[in-house]
mmCIF file of C-alpha atoms in Angstrom:
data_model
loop_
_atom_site.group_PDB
_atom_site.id
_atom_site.type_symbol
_atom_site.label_atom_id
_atom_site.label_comp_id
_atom_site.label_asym_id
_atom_site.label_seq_id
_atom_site.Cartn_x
_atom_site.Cartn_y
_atom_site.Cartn_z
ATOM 1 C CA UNK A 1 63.700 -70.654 56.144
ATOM 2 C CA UNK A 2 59.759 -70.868 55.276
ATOM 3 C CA UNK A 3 59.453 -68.749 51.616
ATOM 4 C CA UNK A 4 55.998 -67.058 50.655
ATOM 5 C CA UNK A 5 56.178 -66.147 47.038
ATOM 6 C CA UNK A 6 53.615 -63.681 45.684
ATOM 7 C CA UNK A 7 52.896 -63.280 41.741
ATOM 8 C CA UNK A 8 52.804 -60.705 39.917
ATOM 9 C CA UNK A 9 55.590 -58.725 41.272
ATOM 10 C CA UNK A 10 54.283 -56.239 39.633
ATOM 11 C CA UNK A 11 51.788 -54.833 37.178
ATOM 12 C CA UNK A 12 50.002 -52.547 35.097
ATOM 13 C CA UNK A 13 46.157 -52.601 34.307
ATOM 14 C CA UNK A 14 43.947 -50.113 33.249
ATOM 15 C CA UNK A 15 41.198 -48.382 34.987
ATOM 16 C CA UNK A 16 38.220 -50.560 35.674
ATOM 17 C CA UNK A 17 40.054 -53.923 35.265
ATOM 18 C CA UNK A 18 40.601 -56.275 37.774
ATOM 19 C CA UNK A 19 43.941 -57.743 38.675
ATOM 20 C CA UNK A 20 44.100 -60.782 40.684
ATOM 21 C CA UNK A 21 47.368 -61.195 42.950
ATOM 22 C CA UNK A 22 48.901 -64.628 43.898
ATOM 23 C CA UNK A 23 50.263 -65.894 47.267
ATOM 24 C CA UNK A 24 51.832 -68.977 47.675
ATOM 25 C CA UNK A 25 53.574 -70.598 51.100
ATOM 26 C CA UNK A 26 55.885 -72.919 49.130
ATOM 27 C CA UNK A 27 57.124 -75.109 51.875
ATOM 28 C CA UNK A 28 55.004 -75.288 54.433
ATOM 29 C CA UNK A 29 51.112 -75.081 55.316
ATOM 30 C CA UNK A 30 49.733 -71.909 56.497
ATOM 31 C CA UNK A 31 45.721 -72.184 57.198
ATOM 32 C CA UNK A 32 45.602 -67.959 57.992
ATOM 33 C CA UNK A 33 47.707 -65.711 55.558
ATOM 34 C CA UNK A 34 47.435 -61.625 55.949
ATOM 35 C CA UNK A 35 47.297 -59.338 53.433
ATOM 36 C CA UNK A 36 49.186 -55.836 53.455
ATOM 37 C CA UNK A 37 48.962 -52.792 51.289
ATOM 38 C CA UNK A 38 51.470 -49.803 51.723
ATOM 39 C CA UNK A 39 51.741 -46.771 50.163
ATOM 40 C CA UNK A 40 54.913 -44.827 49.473
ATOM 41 C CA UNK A 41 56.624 -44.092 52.627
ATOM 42 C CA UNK A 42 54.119 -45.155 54.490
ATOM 43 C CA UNK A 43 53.992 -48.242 57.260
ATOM 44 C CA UNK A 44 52.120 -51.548 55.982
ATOM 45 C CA UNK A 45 48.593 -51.605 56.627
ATOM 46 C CA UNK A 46 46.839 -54.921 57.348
ATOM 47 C CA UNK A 47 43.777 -54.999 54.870
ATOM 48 C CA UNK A 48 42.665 -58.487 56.147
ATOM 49 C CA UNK A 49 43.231 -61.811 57.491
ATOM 50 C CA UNK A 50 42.858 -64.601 54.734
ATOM 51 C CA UNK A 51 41.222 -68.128 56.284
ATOM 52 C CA UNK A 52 41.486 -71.863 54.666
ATOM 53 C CA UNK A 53 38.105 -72.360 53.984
ATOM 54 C CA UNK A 54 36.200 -69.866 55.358
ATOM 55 C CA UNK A 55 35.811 -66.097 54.848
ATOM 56 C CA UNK A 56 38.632 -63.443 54.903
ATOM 57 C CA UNK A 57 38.263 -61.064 57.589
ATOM 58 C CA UNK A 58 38.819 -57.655 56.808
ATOM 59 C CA UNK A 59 39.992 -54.718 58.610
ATOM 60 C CA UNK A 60 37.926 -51.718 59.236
ATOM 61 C CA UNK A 61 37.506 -49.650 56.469
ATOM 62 C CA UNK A 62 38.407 -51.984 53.942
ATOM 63 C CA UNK A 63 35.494 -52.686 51.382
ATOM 64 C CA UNK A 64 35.571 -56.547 51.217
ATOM 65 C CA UNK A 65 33.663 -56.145 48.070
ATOM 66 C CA UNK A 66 36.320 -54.075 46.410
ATOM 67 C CA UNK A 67 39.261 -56.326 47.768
ATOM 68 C CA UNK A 68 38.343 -59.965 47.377
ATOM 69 C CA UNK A 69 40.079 -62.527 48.987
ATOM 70 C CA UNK A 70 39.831 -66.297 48.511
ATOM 71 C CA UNK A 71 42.137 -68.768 50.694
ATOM 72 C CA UNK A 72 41.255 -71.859 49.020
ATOM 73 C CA UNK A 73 43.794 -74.345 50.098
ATOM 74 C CA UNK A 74 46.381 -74.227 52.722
ATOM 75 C CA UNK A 75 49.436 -72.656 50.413
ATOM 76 C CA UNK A 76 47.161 -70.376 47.885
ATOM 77 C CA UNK A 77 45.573 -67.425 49.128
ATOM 78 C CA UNK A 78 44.429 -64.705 46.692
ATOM 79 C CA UNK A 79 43.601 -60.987 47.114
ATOM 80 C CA UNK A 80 41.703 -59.452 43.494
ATOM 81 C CA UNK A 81 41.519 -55.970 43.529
ATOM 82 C CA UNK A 82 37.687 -55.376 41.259
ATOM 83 C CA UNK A 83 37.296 -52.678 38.786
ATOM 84 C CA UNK A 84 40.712 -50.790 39.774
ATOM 85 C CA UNK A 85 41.179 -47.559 39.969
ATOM 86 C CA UNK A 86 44.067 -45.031 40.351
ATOM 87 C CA UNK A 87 43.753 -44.891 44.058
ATOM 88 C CA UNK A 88 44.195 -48.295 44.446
ATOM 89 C CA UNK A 89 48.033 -48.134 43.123
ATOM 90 C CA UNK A 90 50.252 -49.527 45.846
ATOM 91 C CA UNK A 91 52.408 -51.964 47.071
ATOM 92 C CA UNK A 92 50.022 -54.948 48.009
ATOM 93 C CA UNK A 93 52.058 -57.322 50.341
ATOM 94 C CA UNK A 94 51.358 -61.370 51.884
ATOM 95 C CA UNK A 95 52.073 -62.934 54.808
ATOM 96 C CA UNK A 96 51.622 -66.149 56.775
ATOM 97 C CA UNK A 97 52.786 -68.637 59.752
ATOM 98 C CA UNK A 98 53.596 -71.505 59.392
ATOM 99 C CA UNK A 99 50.772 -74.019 60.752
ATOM 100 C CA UNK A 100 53.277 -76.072 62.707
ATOM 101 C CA UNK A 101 54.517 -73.448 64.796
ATOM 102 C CA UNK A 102 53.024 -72.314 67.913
ATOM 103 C CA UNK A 103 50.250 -69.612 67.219
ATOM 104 C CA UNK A 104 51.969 -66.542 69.706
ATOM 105 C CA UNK A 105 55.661 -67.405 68.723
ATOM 106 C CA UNK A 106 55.717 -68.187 65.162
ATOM 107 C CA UNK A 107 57.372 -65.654 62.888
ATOM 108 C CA UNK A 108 55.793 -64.361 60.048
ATOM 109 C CA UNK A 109 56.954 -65.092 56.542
ATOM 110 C CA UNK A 110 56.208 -62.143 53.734
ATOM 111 C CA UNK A 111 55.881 -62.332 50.310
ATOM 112 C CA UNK A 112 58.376 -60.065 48.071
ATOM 113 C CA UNK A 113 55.334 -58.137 47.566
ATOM 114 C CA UNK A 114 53.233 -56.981 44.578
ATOM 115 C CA UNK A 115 53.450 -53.567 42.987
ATOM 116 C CA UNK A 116 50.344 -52.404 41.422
ATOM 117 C CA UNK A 117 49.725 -49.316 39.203
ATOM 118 C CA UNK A 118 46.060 -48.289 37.402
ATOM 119 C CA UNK A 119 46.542 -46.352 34.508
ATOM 120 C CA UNK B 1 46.353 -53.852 71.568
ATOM 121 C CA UNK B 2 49.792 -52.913 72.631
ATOM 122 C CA UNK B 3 51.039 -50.270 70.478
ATOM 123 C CA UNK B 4 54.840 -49.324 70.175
ATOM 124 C CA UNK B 5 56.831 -46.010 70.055
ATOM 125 C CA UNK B 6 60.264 -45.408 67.402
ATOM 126 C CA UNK B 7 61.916 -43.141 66.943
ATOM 127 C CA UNK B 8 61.254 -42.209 63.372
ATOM 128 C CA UNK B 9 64.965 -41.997 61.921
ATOM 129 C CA UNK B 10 68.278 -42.790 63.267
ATOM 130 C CA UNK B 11 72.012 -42.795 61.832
ATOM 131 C CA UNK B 12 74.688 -45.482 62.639
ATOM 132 C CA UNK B 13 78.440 -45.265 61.511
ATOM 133 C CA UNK B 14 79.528 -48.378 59.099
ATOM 134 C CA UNK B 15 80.860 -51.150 61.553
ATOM 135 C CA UNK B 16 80.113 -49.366 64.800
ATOM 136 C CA UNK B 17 76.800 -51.231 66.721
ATOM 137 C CA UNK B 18 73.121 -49.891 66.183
ATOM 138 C CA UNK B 19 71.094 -49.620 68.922
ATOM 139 C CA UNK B 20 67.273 -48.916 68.108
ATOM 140 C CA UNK B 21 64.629 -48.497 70.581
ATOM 141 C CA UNK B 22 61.225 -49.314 70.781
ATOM 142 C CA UNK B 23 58.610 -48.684 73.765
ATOM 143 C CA UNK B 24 55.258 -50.921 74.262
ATOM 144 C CA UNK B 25 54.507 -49.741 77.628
ATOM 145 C CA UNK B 26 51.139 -51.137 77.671
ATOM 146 C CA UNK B 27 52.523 -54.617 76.694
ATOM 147 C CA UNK B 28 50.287 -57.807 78.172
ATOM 148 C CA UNK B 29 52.017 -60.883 79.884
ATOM 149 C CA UNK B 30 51.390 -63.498 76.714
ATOM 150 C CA UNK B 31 52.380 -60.856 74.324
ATOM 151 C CA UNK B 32 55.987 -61.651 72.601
ATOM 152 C CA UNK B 33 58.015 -58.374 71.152
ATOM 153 C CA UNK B 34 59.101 -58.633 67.140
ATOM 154 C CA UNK B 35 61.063 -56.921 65.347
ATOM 155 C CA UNK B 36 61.151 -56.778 61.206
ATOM 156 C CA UNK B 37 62.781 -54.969 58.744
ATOM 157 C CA UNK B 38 62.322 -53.399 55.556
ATOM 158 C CA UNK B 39 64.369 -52.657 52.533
ATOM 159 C CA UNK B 40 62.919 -50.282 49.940
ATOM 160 C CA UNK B 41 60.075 -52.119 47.795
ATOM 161 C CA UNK B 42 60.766 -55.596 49.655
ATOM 162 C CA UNK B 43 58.908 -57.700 51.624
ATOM 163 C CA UNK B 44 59.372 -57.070 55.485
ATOM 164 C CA UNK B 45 62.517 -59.936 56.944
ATOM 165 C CA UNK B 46 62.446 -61.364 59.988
ATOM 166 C CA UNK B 47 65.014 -60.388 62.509
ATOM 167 C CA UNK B 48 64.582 -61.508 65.748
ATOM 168 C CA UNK B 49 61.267 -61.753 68.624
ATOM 169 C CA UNK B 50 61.448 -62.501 72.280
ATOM 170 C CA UNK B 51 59.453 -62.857 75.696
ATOM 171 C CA UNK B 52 60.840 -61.940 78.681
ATOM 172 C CA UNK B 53 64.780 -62.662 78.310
ATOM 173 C CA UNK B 54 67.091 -61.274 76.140
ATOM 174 C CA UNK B 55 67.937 -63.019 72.327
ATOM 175 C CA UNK B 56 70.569 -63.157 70.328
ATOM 176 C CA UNK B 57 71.058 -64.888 66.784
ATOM 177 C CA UNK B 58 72.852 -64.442 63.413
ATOM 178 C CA UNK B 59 71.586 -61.117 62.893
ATOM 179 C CA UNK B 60 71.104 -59.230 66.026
ATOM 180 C CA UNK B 61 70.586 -58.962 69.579
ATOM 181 C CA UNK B 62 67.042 -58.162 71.529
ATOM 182 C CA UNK B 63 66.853 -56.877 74.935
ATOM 183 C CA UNK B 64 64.202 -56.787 76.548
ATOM 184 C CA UNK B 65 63.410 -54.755 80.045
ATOM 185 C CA UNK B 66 62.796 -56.385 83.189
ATOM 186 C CA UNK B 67 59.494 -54.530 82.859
ATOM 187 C CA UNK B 68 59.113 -55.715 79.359
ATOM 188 C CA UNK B 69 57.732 -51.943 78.600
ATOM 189 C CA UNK B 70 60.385 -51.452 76.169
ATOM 190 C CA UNK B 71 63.359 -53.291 74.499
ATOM 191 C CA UNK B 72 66.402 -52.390 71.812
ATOM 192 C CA UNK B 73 67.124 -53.842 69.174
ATOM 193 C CA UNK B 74 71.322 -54.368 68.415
ATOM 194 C CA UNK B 75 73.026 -54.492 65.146
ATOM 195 C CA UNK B 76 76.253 -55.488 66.369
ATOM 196 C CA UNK B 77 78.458 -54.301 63.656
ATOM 197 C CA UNK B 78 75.873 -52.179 61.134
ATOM 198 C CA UNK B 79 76.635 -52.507 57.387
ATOM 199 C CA UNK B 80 75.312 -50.248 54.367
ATOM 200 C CA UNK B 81 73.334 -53.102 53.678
ATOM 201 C CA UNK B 82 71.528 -52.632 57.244
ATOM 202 C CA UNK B 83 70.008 -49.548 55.668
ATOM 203 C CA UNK B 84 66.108 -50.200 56.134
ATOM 204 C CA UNK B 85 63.252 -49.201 58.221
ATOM 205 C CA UNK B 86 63.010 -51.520 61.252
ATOM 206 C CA UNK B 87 59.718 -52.182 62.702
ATOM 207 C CA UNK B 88 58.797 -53.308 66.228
ATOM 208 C CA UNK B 89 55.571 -54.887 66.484
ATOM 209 C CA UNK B 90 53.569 -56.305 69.921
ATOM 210 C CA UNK B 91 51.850 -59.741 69.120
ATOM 211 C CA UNK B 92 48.398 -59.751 69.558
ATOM 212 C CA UNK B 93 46.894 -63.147 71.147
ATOM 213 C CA UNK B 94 44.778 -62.650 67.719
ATOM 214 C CA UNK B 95 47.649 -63.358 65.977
ATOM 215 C CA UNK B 96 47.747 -60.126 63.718
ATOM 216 C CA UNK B 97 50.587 -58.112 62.940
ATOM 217 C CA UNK B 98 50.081 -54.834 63.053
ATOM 218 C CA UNK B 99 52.808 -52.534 61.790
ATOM 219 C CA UNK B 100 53.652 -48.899 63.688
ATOM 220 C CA UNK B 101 55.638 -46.143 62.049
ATOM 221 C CA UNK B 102 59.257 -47.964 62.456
ATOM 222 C CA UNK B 103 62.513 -46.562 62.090
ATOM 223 C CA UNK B 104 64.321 -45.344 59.038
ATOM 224 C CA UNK B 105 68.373 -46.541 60.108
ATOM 225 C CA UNK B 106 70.658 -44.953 57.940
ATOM 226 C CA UNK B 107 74.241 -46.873 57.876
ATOM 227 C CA UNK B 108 76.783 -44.114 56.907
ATOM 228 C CA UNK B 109 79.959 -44.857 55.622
#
C-alpha cells in the first residue's frame, strides 16, 4: 500500500526555537496532504489542509502564522512550528490521498507521526 | 458535516468477533463511511470504508444500514494486537477527515 513517511519521529527543542517537520508520500503523488496534531488521549485534530502550490488552509483557531505550512511539490509537504513553546508539545501527525484515486473514495494514508516536546 | 457517535470503550474476548458501532444519522447521499484505527503513538491504519453495501476484506467486515444512519464495524476473530482506538469518520465532499472521539477496544485474553 501507498506509505507517507514523516521526519523527525520525534524531537526535542528548546523554548523559542523552531522545529520544522517533514512529510513525504513516497510512492505516489498527493497534490492536498492534512496535517494533524493530538494530544495525549485525545482524538486527532485537523490543523490544516496542505495544497501543491498554493496556500495551506487552516482550521479555525489555528494561527497560520504560528504553524507554517509549505506544500512545495507533490510528495513534500512541511508543517514548522515558529518560536515553540511548551504548549505546543504534541503528537503532530500527516496525511494524504493519493492523486490517482477518486477524490470521495480514496483512503487516506498517515504518516507514523511526529512527537514533539519544548523544553 | 455528518458527525458520528462511539461508544467510548468496549472489551472483546481473544478470538471471539468484535462488533463496534458507530451512528452518523445525519449522513448525506455522496458521503462514504470510514473507519481507522489507532495504536498508541502510531499513525492512524486504514481498515476498511464503504457506501451503501456491506464490505469485507483482509481485516474486517463493514455493515452498513439500509438507512446508512449507522454501520458496525467486525473484527472477525479479535487478537491482542487489535487493541487500539477505532475511529469512524463521515467523508466530507471537501475531502477532510475529521476525527470524532472513537473507541478504545480492549482485546482480553
Amino acid at each position: 500500500g501507498a506509505v507517507v513517511s514523516q521526519h523527525p519521529s520525534w524531537v526535542i527543542c528548546k523554548s523559542g526555537t523552531s522545529v520544522k517537520i517533514e512529510c513525504r508520500s513516497l510512492d505516489f503523488q498527493a497534490t492536498t496532504m492534512f496535517w494533524y496534531r493530538q494530544f495525549p488521549k485525545q482524538s486527532l485534530m485537523l490543523m490544516a489542509t496542505s495544497n501543491e502550490g498554493s496556500k495551506a488552509t487552516y482550521e479555525q483557531g489555528v494561527e497560520k502564522d504560528k504553524f507554517l505550512i509549505n506544500h512545495a511539490s507533490l510528495t513534500l509537504s512541511t508543517l514548522t512550528v515558529t518560536s515553540a513553546h511548551p504548549e505546543d508539545s504534541s503528537f503532530y501527525i500527516c496525511s494524504a490521498r493519493d492523486h490517482g484515486a477518486g477524490a470521495n473514495t480514496g483512503e487516506l494514508f498517515f504518516g507514523e507521526g511526529s512527537r514533539l516536546t519544548v523544553l | 458535516d455528518a458527525k458520528t457517535t462511539q461508544p467510548p470503550s468496549m472489551d472483546c474476548a481473544e478470538g471471539r468477533a468484535a462488533n463496534l458501532p458507530c451512528n452518523h444519522s445525519t449522513i448525506s447521499g455522496n458521503e462514504y463511511v470510514y473507519w481507522y484505527r489507532q495504536i498508541h503513538s502510531q499513525g492512524p491504519q486504514y481498515i476498511i470504508h464503504g457506501l451503501k453495501n456491506n464490505e469485507t476484506n483482509e481485516m474486517a467486515s463493514l455493515i452498513i444500514t439500509e438507512d446508512r444512519k449507522s454501520s458496525t464495524l467486525i473484527l472477525p476473530h479479535a487478537t491482542l494486537r487489535d487493541t487500539a482506538v477505532y475511529y469512524c469518520i463521515v467523508l466530507r465532499t471537501g475531502n477532510q477527515f475529521y476525527f470524532g472521539t472513537g473507541t478504545s477496544l480492549t482485546v482480553i485474553p
